[in-house]
Amino acid sequence: MVDERDKSLVKWLGETSLFVGMEEQHLRDLSGIAMVVSYKRRATIFSEGDPGNGFYLVKDGKVKIFMISPDGKEQILHIFGPGNPFGEVPVFAGQSFPAHAVALENSRLVFLPRDDFVALVGVNPALALNLLATLSQRLRQFTKMIDALSLKEVPGRLAAHLLYLSEKQAAGDYLQLELSKTQLASLLGTIPETLSRMLSKLQREGLIVIEGGSISIVDREGLEELAEIGKF
Amino acid sequence: MVDERDKSLVKWLGETSLFVGMEEQHLRDLSGIAMVVSYKRRATIFSEGDPGNGFYLVKDGKVKIFMISPDGKEQILHIFGPGNPFGEVPVFAGQSFPAHAVALENSRLVFLPRDDFVALVGVNPALALNLLATLSQRLRQFTKMIDALSLKEVPGRLAAHLLYLSEKQAAGDYLQLELSKTQLASLLGTIPETLSRMLSKLQREGLIVIEGGSISIVDREGLEELAEIGKF
DNA sequence: GATTATCATTGACTTAAGTCAAACTGACTG
DNA sequence: CAGTCAGTTTGACTTAAGTCAATGATAATC
C-alpha cells in the first residue's frame, strides 16, 4: 500500500534532474529505499573522512559543501538547493567523503543508501546516463573553479560570479547575492575584508551599484571583460 | 575476420581500468568503434571550446590537460599516461571541452566516438559503473586541487606532491619529479621561479635533498606536517 | 660539435591579498 | 528592550608570491 506521502515523494523524485524521465516503476523503487531526514540550520550532515554510505538530494533548504584548513579558513565548493544531489563521490569511487556538508538553512534531505542505489543503477541505464551527465557537469564546474582560483584575481572571480547570478536570476541588470558576504567570500576563495574592498572597487569603477545584498549591473561589458581577463 | 592488431587492441582495452572485467563481446564492440591516432610531442589534441565528439584513452605516451589565461599563464589539471581516459566530460554533459589537451611526448591514443560509445553504455551497466567510478575519482582529485590552491601555500602543495610521487613510485625515500620543473610549477599553480625557490627552501630546511629531477626525502614527518598545515 | 633554443636558477623589486584591529550595523535572544 | 553576537566595513600593516632581468645549465638540432 502506498500512502499519500510516498506518492508525493515519487512525484518529486521524478521532477529532479537526476531522475527526470525515469519510468514510474523505477521511481517507486527509488522511493522505496529513500529516507527523508531533517537538519537544522548549521547542522553538520557529514564531515570529510566520514564513510559514505549513501548520498543526498536537497528536498528543501540549502546546503554548503566545503573544505577547511587547519587554521580555520574555509573554501566552499558548492551551494546546493532543492533538487540538487550531493555526496555521490563515495557511492561510486568508494572511500570517504572528500569534504564537509552543513545545512545553511533548516533543510529536509532525501537520503539514498549506497548499496540499494548502486543495485538500481546496475539495472537502469537511463539512470546511469543521468548520473554520468551530473558528474560530468560537476567536473566542468570544478574546472572553472580551478581556472578562477589559479588564473584569475579576486575582482575577476567576483565579476564572473555576478554575471553568473545575473544570468541565473534572469532579472535584467538587477541581482541578489543570495549568500552572506562572508559565505560569498568563502565561495570565491577569499576573505570578507577583501570581498568588501573589491565590491567597493567595482562600484567606484562604475561597473556596479551596491545596495546591501542587491547589486545592479551598470556596465555589463566592463564586467564581462574583467571576468574574462581576470584582473583590472 | 579479426586480424592480429584488432585482437591486441581488445586485449589492451580489457586491461584498462575503465573496461576491466568487461565481457569479451563488449570489448570487441568497443574495439569496433575505436580508432588509434598518433600525436607528435607538443601537438594539440583538442582545445577548450572544441565540440567533444568522443573521448580518448592514452595507449602510450603522455598527455597534459590544462587551461590558459589571456596573458599566457598555464594551469595543468592532469597529466595522463598509458591506460588513462580523458576528454569524457562533453560525452556525457554535452557542450564542448572545458580545457586544452596537448601531447607531452609522441603518443598514440585510442579515440572512442561519442554516439557509438553512449549506445554501448546504455546496454552495459558494468561499463556505466566503471565510468561513474572514474568520474567520481576525478572529482575527488579536483576537490584536493581546489583545497590545495585555496587553502595551502606553495611549499605545502609541493610537499604534498612529493609525498604523492613517493607513494606512487614506491621507491622508499627516493623519487623522480617525472616532469620538467616548468611543467611541475604549472601543475602546482605557480611559476618556475617560485618552484625553484621553494625546492631550495625545503632543502635548506633539511626536508629533502635535490639532485636535478631526483629528490631524496630526508625528513618525511616534516614534509607530512608541511603538506597537512599548508605552510611553514 | 657548434649553435640555438629551452629550461633552471638567482637577485631585486612590486603587488595582490591576507592579517590584525577597531568601529559599526543589525538581528536574534533572554 | 537591553544586550550579546554575528556580520560588514575601513584603515594600517605584513607577506607570499609574482614580475622583470640577468646568468647558467641542458638539451636539441642541423
XYZ file of C-alpha atoms (C1' of nucleotides) in Angstrom:
524
model
C 0.000 0.000 0.000
C 1.248 3.443 -0.953
C 0.266 6.353 1.250
C -0.047 9.973 0.207
C 3.444 10.935 1.396
C 5.132 8.176 -0.607
C 3.149 9.086 -3.672
C 4.288 12.699 -3.458
C 7.891 11.607 -2.927
C 7.738 9.544 -6.109
C 6.377 12.540 -7.971
C 9.021 14.820 -6.514
C 11.857 12.414 -7.352
C 10.654 12.235 -10.933
C 10.984 16.010 -11.221
C 14.622 16.189 -10.113
C 17.222 16.438 -12.889
C 18.826 13.226 -11.718
C 15.711 11.135 -12.131
C 13.777 13.013 -14.777
C 12.317 10.811 -17.476
C 12.584 7.605 -15.456
C 9.831 5.008 -15.528
C 7.196 5.104 -12.784
C 8.287 1.690 -11.500
C 11.907 2.727 -11.154
C 10.860 5.866 -9.310
C 8.825 3.709 -6.907
C 11.865 1.516 -6.354
C 13.900 4.616 -5.573
C 11.262 5.975 -3.253
C 11.252 2.597 -1.539
C 14.887 2.957 -0.489
C 14.755 6.703 0.216
C 14.605 8.258 3.674
C 13.645 11.850 4.339
C 15.817 13.433 7.033
C 15.752 16.919 8.551
C 18.689 19.121 9.544
C 18.574 22.396 11.431
C 20.481 25.461 10.218
C 24.231 24.997 10.864
C 23.851 21.247 11.485
C 26.587 19.022 10.070
C 25.337 16.494 7.521
C 28.691 14.807 7.067
C 32.350 15.598 7.575
C 35.417 14.978 5.475
C 36.615 11.454 6.118
C 33.226 10.075 7.137
C 32.409 6.807 5.377
C 29.917 7.443 2.579
C 27.050 5.038 2.982
C 24.811 6.888 0.595
C 24.103 10.280 -0.924
C 21.517 13.028 -0.611
C 19.051 15.135 -2.547
C 18.009 18.540 -1.212
C 14.229 18.481 -0.808
C 14.058 21.965 0.615
C 16.556 24.301 2.241
C 20.157 24.980 1.321
C 23.386 23.040 1.888
C 27.020 24.047 1.564
C 29.841 21.676 0.678
C 33.208 22.959 1.824
C 36.737 22.245 2.947
C 38.501 23.801 5.866
C 42.200 24.370 6.571
C 43.859 23.589 9.918
C 43.800 27.286 10.823
C 40.101 27.583 10.052
C 39.932 29.146 6.602
C 37.021 27.749 4.628
C 36.622 27.138 0.889
C 33.087 26.493 -0.310
C 32.861 24.057 -3.230
C 29.108 24.139 -3.818
C 25.895 25.604 -2.584
C 23.064 23.160 -3.245
C 19.337 23.885 -3.237
C 16.100 21.979 -3.937
C 16.506 19.149 -6.434
C 20.310 19.046 -6.289
C 22.079 15.797 -5.375
C 25.262 15.786 -3.292
C 27.658 13.378 -1.629
C 27.755 10.952 -4.577
C 31.526 10.619 -4.836
C 31.985 7.850 -2.223
C 28.997 5.963 -3.637
C 30.900 5.231 -6.850
C 34.568 5.818 -6.020
C 34.474 4.141 -2.625
C 36.318 5.686 0.301
C 35.037 8.523 2.418
C 33.564 11.975 1.797
C 36.202 14.354 0.426
C 34.608 17.452 2.029
C 32.184 18.663 4.691
C 28.441 19.279 4.319
C 26.478 21.671 6.539
C 22.876 22.912 6.304
C 22.787 26.674 5.680
C 19.046 26.750 6.478
C 16.671 24.337 8.134
C 16.554 21.675 5.447
C 14.877 18.429 4.515
C 17.009 15.960 2.585
C 16.287 12.696 0.817
C 18.916 10.107 1.729
C 19.596 7.237 -0.697
C 21.601 4.350 0.780
C 24.572 3.299 -1.279
C 24.131 -0.419 -1.858
C 20.452 -0.315 -2.764
C 21.071 2.622 -5.049
C 24.019 1.050 -6.867
C 21.872 -2.023 -7.500
C 19.251 0.197 -9.131
C 21.876 1.895 -11.296
C 23.051 -1.511 -12.481
C 19.663 -2.358 -13.963
C 18.722 1.117 -15.177
C 20.901 2.550 -17.942
C 18.879 5.781 -18.162
C 19.668 6.441 -14.514
C 23.332 5.685 -15.143
C 23.431 8.161 -18.023
C 21.738 10.843 -15.906
C 24.333 10.287 -13.206
C 27.170 10.465 -15.724
C 25.754 13.745 -17.005
C 25.508 15.110 -13.462
C 29.061 14.160 -12.514
C 30.411 15.458 -15.829
C 28.652 18.750 -15.234
C 30.206 18.855 -11.761
C 33.660 18.265 -13.279
C 33.041 21.160 -15.634
C 32.172 23.412 -12.679
C 35.297 22.352 -10.809
C 37.389 23.034 -13.895
C 36.023 26.569 -13.921
C 36.706 26.953 -10.206
C 40.321 25.801 -10.580
C 40.718 28.160 -13.524
C 39.356 31.012 -11.418
C 41.460 30.272 -8.338
C 44.667 29.793 -10.253
C 44.404 32.182 -13.191
C 42.091 34.996 -12.111
C 42.369 37.572 -9.354
C 39.614 38.245 -6.846
C 37.941 41.053 -8.853
C 37.778 38.767 -11.894
C 36.220 35.941 -9.887
C 33.740 38.348 -8.367
C 32.787 39.769 -11.765
C 32.280 36.247 -13.138
C 30.098 35.371 -10.159
C 27.946 38.469 -10.538
C 27.410 37.666 -14.225
C 26.535 34.072 -13.313
C 23.972 35.266 -10.758
C 22.543 37.742 -13.237
C 22.072 35.011 -15.829
C 20.643 32.541 -13.341
C 18.186 35.026 -11.841
C 17.192 36.454 -15.238
C 16.110 39.778 -13.743
C 17.862 42.076 -16.166
C 20.725 44.011 -14.633
C 19.437 43.504 -11.101
C 20.602 40.628 -8.927
C 20.663 39.238 -5.393
C 23.871 37.871 -3.870
C 21.850 35.003 -2.276
C 24.568 34.422 0.355
C 26.017 36.419 3.212
C 29.146 38.245 2.133
C 31.209 36.053 4.438
C 29.910 32.939 2.674
C 30.350 34.521 -0.742
C 33.962 35.324 0.121
C 34.491 31.668 1.033
C 32.915 30.551 -2.258
C 35.224 32.864 -4.226
C 38.326 31.703 -2.355
C 38.931 34.901 -0.424
C 38.027 36.558 2.897
C 35.240 39.015 3.805
C 37.562 42.035 4.094
C 38.917 41.525 0.587
C 35.451 40.903 -0.867
C 34.193 44.085 0.748
C 37.053 46.082 -0.747
C 36.564 44.571 -4.199
C 32.831 45.229 -4.240
C 33.594 48.857 -3.354
C 36.181 48.945 -6.093
C 33.758 47.634 -8.737
C 31.312 50.308 -7.633
C 33.983 53.016 -7.657
C 34.978 51.981 -11.191
C 31.359 52.389 -12.273
C 30.704 48.717 -13.059
C 28.006 48.079 -10.432
C 25.848 49.774 -7.802
C 25.602 48.076 -4.395
C 22.509 48.196 -2.192
C 23.240 45.752 0.630
C 22.826 42.240 -0.774
C 21.370 43.533 -4.042
C 23.523 44.611 -6.963
C 22.696 46.494 -10.131
C 24.957 45.934 -13.088
C 25.787 49.300 -14.636
C 28.491 48.339 -17.117
C 27.933 44.756 -18.239
C 30.626 44.878 -20.905
C 33.152 46.096 -18.385
C 32.231 43.257 -16.018
C 32.491 40.722 -18.830
C 35.912 41.964 -19.767
C 37.024 41.825 -16.147
C 35.694 38.271 -15.788
C 37.465 37.261 -18.979
C 40.845 38.844 -18.355
C 40.727 38.085 -14.632
C 42.242 41.359 -13.421
C 41.987 45.136 -13.694
C 37.563 -11.632 -39.545
C 39.705 -10.285 -36.744
C 43.320 -9.508 -37.502
C 46.212 -9.542 -35.071
C 46.109 -5.782 -34.431
C 42.387 -5.800 -33.517
C 42.894 -8.773 -31.264
C 45.634 -6.981 -29.328
C 43.524 -3.834 -29.077
C 40.707 -5.859 -27.496
C 43.172 -7.332 -25.022
C 44.629 -3.933 -24.239
C 41.202 -2.338 -23.735
C 40.281 -5.099 -21.308
C 43.300 -4.213 -19.185
C 42.451 -0.533 -18.758
C 40.754 0.444 -15.517
C 37.783 1.779 -17.430
C 36.999 -1.514 -19.141
C 38.447 -4.053 -16.762
C 36.167 -7.000 -16.087
C 34.011 -6.446 -19.160
C 32.805 -9.350 -21.275
C 34.787 -10.295 -24.356
C 31.896 -9.416 -26.645
C 31.533 -5.933 -25.202
C 35.263 -5.375 -25.572
C 35.012 -6.406 -29.225
C 32.143 -3.936 -29.689
C 34.325 -1.217 -28.167
C 37.286 -2.128 -30.312
C 34.958 -1.988 -33.309
C 34.259 1.700 -32.749
C 37.788 2.631 -31.601
C 40.340 4.431 -33.737
C 44.036 4.601 -32.890
C 45.506 8.039 -33.618
C 49.040 9.372 -33.216
C 50.174 12.788 -31.992
C 53.667 14.210 -32.024
C 55.171 15.844 -28.938
C 53.580 19.306 -28.410
C 50.721 18.553 -30.809
C 47.290 19.817 -29.766
C 44.717 17.048 -29.316
C 41.838 19.401 -28.597
C 41.315 22.949 -27.393
C 38.900 24.479 -24.921
C 35.642 25.149 -26.703
C 36.085 22.450 -29.336
C 32.987 20.282 -29.745
C 33.502 16.944 -27.998
C 32.658 14.198 -30.449
C 34.279 11.497 -28.402
C 36.939 10.826 -25.809
C 40.399 9.275 -25.635
C 42.482 6.651 -23.913
C 46.257 7.016 -23.743
C 47.785 3.938 -25.403
C 51.322 5.148 -24.958
C 52.955 8.476 -24.329
C 51.870 11.289 -22.038
C 49.176 13.969 -22.310
C 48.564 17.137 -20.325
C 45.148 18.709 -19.761
C 45.374 22.403 -18.947
C 43.790 25.826 -19.002
C 45.477 29.032 -20.028
C 44.808 32.644 -19.074
C 44.641 35.507 -21.589
C 48.162 36.585 -20.599
C 49.552 33.085 -21.095
C 49.783 31.611 -17.596
C 49.006 27.918 -17.649
C 47.346 25.687 -15.044
C 47.721 21.954 -15.587
C 44.718 19.911 -14.448
C 46.008 16.417 -15.178
C 48.902 14.511 -16.623
C 47.641 11.297 -18.177
C 49.670 8.233 -19.127
C 49.011 4.754 -20.558
C 45.564 3.381 -19.721
C 44.095 6.720 -18.592
C 40.932 8.048 -20.259
C 40.439 11.763 -20.876
C 38.035 14.148 -22.558
C 34.898 12.385 -21.263
C 33.102 15.455 -19.935
C 31.439 16.550 -23.202
C 30.461 12.957 -23.959
C 28.017 12.947 -21.045
C 27.420 16.602 -20.197
C 27.163 17.789 -23.775
C 28.795 21.065 -24.800
C 32.445 21.491 -25.622
C 35.759 20.591 -23.990
C 36.350 22.670 -20.856
C 40.164 22.637 -21.222
C 43.034 22.024 -23.640
C 44.860 18.752 -24.335
C 48.408 18.549 -25.688
C 50.756 15.585 -26.124
C 53.829 15.930 -23.890
C 55.561 13.110 -25.765
C 54.935 11.392 -29.065
C 51.783 9.499 -28.172
C 49.301 7.001 -29.516
C 45.713 7.452 -28.393
C 42.568 5.385 -28.741
C 39.661 7.581 -29.802
C 36.106 6.464 -28.965
C 33.350 8.353 -30.836
C 30.636 9.749 -28.651
C 27.405 8.366 -30.110
C 28.566 4.800 -30.560
C 30.073 4.814 -27.102
C 26.976 6.190 -25.372
C 24.944 3.469 -27.056
C 27.269 0.860 -25.555
C 26.989 2.422 -22.099
C 23.220 2.215 -22.371
C 23.276 -1.556 -22.725
C 26.180 -2.262 -20.404
C 25.643 -1.368 -16.743
C 29.094 -2.610 -15.697
C 30.641 -0.109 -18.077
C 28.422 2.625 -16.669
C 29.531 1.822 -13.124
C 33.193 1.851 -14.156
C 32.667 5.260 -15.727
C 30.903 6.549 -12.644
C 33.813 5.355 -10.529
C 36.301 7.065 -12.839
C 34.456 10.387 -12.856
C 33.953 10.242 -9.089
C 37.649 9.639 -8.623
C 38.337 12.624 -10.862
C 36.013 14.769 -8.724
C 37.931 13.682 -5.654
C 41.201 14.760 -7.284
C 39.748 18.129 -8.240
C 38.493 18.607 -4.701
C 42.044 18.089 -3.488
C 43.382 20.504 -6.089
C 40.897 23.218 -5.080
C 41.768 22.624 -1.443
C 45.460 22.986 -2.273
C 45.079 26.112 -4.417
C 42.799 27.874 -1.971
C 43.958 26.713 1.447
C 47.623 25.779 1.124
C 50.667 27.808 0.187
C 53.147 26.741 -2.470
C 55.520 24.886 -0.082
C 52.550 22.885 1.258
C 51.399 21.952 -2.243
C 54.932 20.987 -3.185
C 55.357 18.837 -0.071
C 52.048 17.083 -0.783
C 53.114 16.437 -4.366
C 56.483 14.991 -3.332
C 54.727 12.647 -0.901
C 52.277 11.655 -3.632
C 55.142 10.849 -6.013
C 56.962 8.935 -3.311
C 53.922 6.791 -2.645
C 53.177 6.254 -6.332
C 56.749 5.325 -7.221
C 57.212 3.140 -4.136
C 60.984 3.549 -4.140
C 61.469 4.362 -0.477
C 62.592 7.913 0.163
C 63.840 8.378 -3.368
C 61.660 9.847 -6.108
C 61.644 11.310 -9.623
C 59.787 14.522 -10.410
C 58.625 12.994 -13.760
C 58.000 16.453 -15.242
C 60.133 19.432 -16.145
C 60.147 21.974 -13.346
C 58.265 24.410 -15.562
C 55.501 21.845 -16.029
C 55.516 20.932 -12.349
C 55.140 24.602 -11.450
C 52.105 24.785 -13.727
C 50.623 21.666 -12.128
C 51.074 23.172 -8.654
C 49.538 26.502 -9.656
C 52.717 28.543 -9.502
C 55.625 29.638 -11.736
C 59.092 28.130 -12.265
C 60.914 30.852 -10.280
C 58.766 30.261 -7.204
C 59.051 26.482 -7.503
C 62.813 26.765 -7.722
C 62.939 28.913 -4.587
C 60.637 26.584 -2.663
C 62.606 23.472 -3.595
C 65.740 25.239 -2.342
C 63.901 26.194 0.804
C 62.778 22.609 1.512
C 66.394 21.533 1.038
C 67.704 24.339 3.248
C 65.222 23.342 5.967
C 66.555 19.803 5.823
C 63.408 18.143 4.498
C 64.772 16.940 1.141
C 67.932 16.657 -0.909
C 67.733 17.706 -4.571
C 69.769 16.102 -7.356
C 68.343 17.596 -10.554
C 64.987 15.916 -11.216
C 65.538 13.364 -8.448
C 64.651 14.044 -4.838
C 65.505 12.215 -1.646
C 63.160 12.642 1.257
C 65.204 13.279 4.382
C 62.512 14.261 6.878
C 59.263 12.563 5.911
C 57.431 13.654 9.056
C 58.383 17.256 8.416
C 57.121 17.020 4.850
C 53.867 15.442 6.012
C 53.324 18.194 8.524
C 54.029 20.822 5.896
C 51.598 19.163 3.469
C 48.965 18.995 6.199
C 49.279 22.505 7.571
C 49.934 24.001 4.168
C 52.582 26.487 5.248
C 55.831 26.871 7.157
C 80.463 19.671 -32.324
C 78.860 24.300 -32.779
C 74.716 26.729 -32.302
C 70.196 27.605 -30.971
C 66.514 27.080 -28.184
C 64.649 25.750 -23.984
C 64.915 25.262 -19.116
C 66.596 26.461 -14.395
C 68.312 29.480 -11.013
C 69.198 33.778 -8.503
C 68.550 38.640 -7.219
C 65.968 42.987 -6.814
C 61.570 44.722 -6.830
C 56.353 45.062 -6.942
C 51.904 43.866 -5.780
C 47.572 41.403 -4.649
C 45.671 39.931 -0.984
C 45.916 38.394 3.750
C 46.278 39.833 8.928
C 45.143 42.487 12.769
C 42.433 45.827 14.952
C 38.649 48.867 15.549
C 34.246 50.761 14.668
C 29.675 49.989 13.098
C 25.434 47.657 11.854
C 21.805 44.797 12.540
C 19.447 40.911 14.329
C 18.176 37.495 17.403
C 17.592 36.209 22.379
C 16.815 36.221 27.088
C 14.099 46.390 25.181
C 18.641 45.723 26.563
C 22.460 43.116 25.463
C 25.021 39.924 23.148
C 26.671 38.108 18.986
C 27.378 37.546 14.087
C 28.290 40.033 10.013
C 30.264 44.162 7.486
C 33.343 47.821 6.549
C 37.557 50.615 6.836
C 42.394 51.546 7.881
C 47.272 50.352 8.692
C 50.437 46.902 8.042
C 52.673 42.419 6.506
C 53.722 38.911 3.484
C 53.597 35.246 -0.075
C 54.325 35.034 -4.399
C 54.516 37.173 -8.852
C 57.376 40.178 -12.312
C 61.421 41.544 -14.563
C 66.035 40.839 -15.730
C 70.348 38.503 -15.979
C 73.057 34.472 -15.918
C 73.942 29.482 -16.146
C 72.949 24.953 -17.444
C 70.949 21.453 -20.587
C 69.486 19.560 -24.323
C 68.023 19.520 -29.132
C 69.152 20.115 -33.947
C 71.394 20.991 -38.057
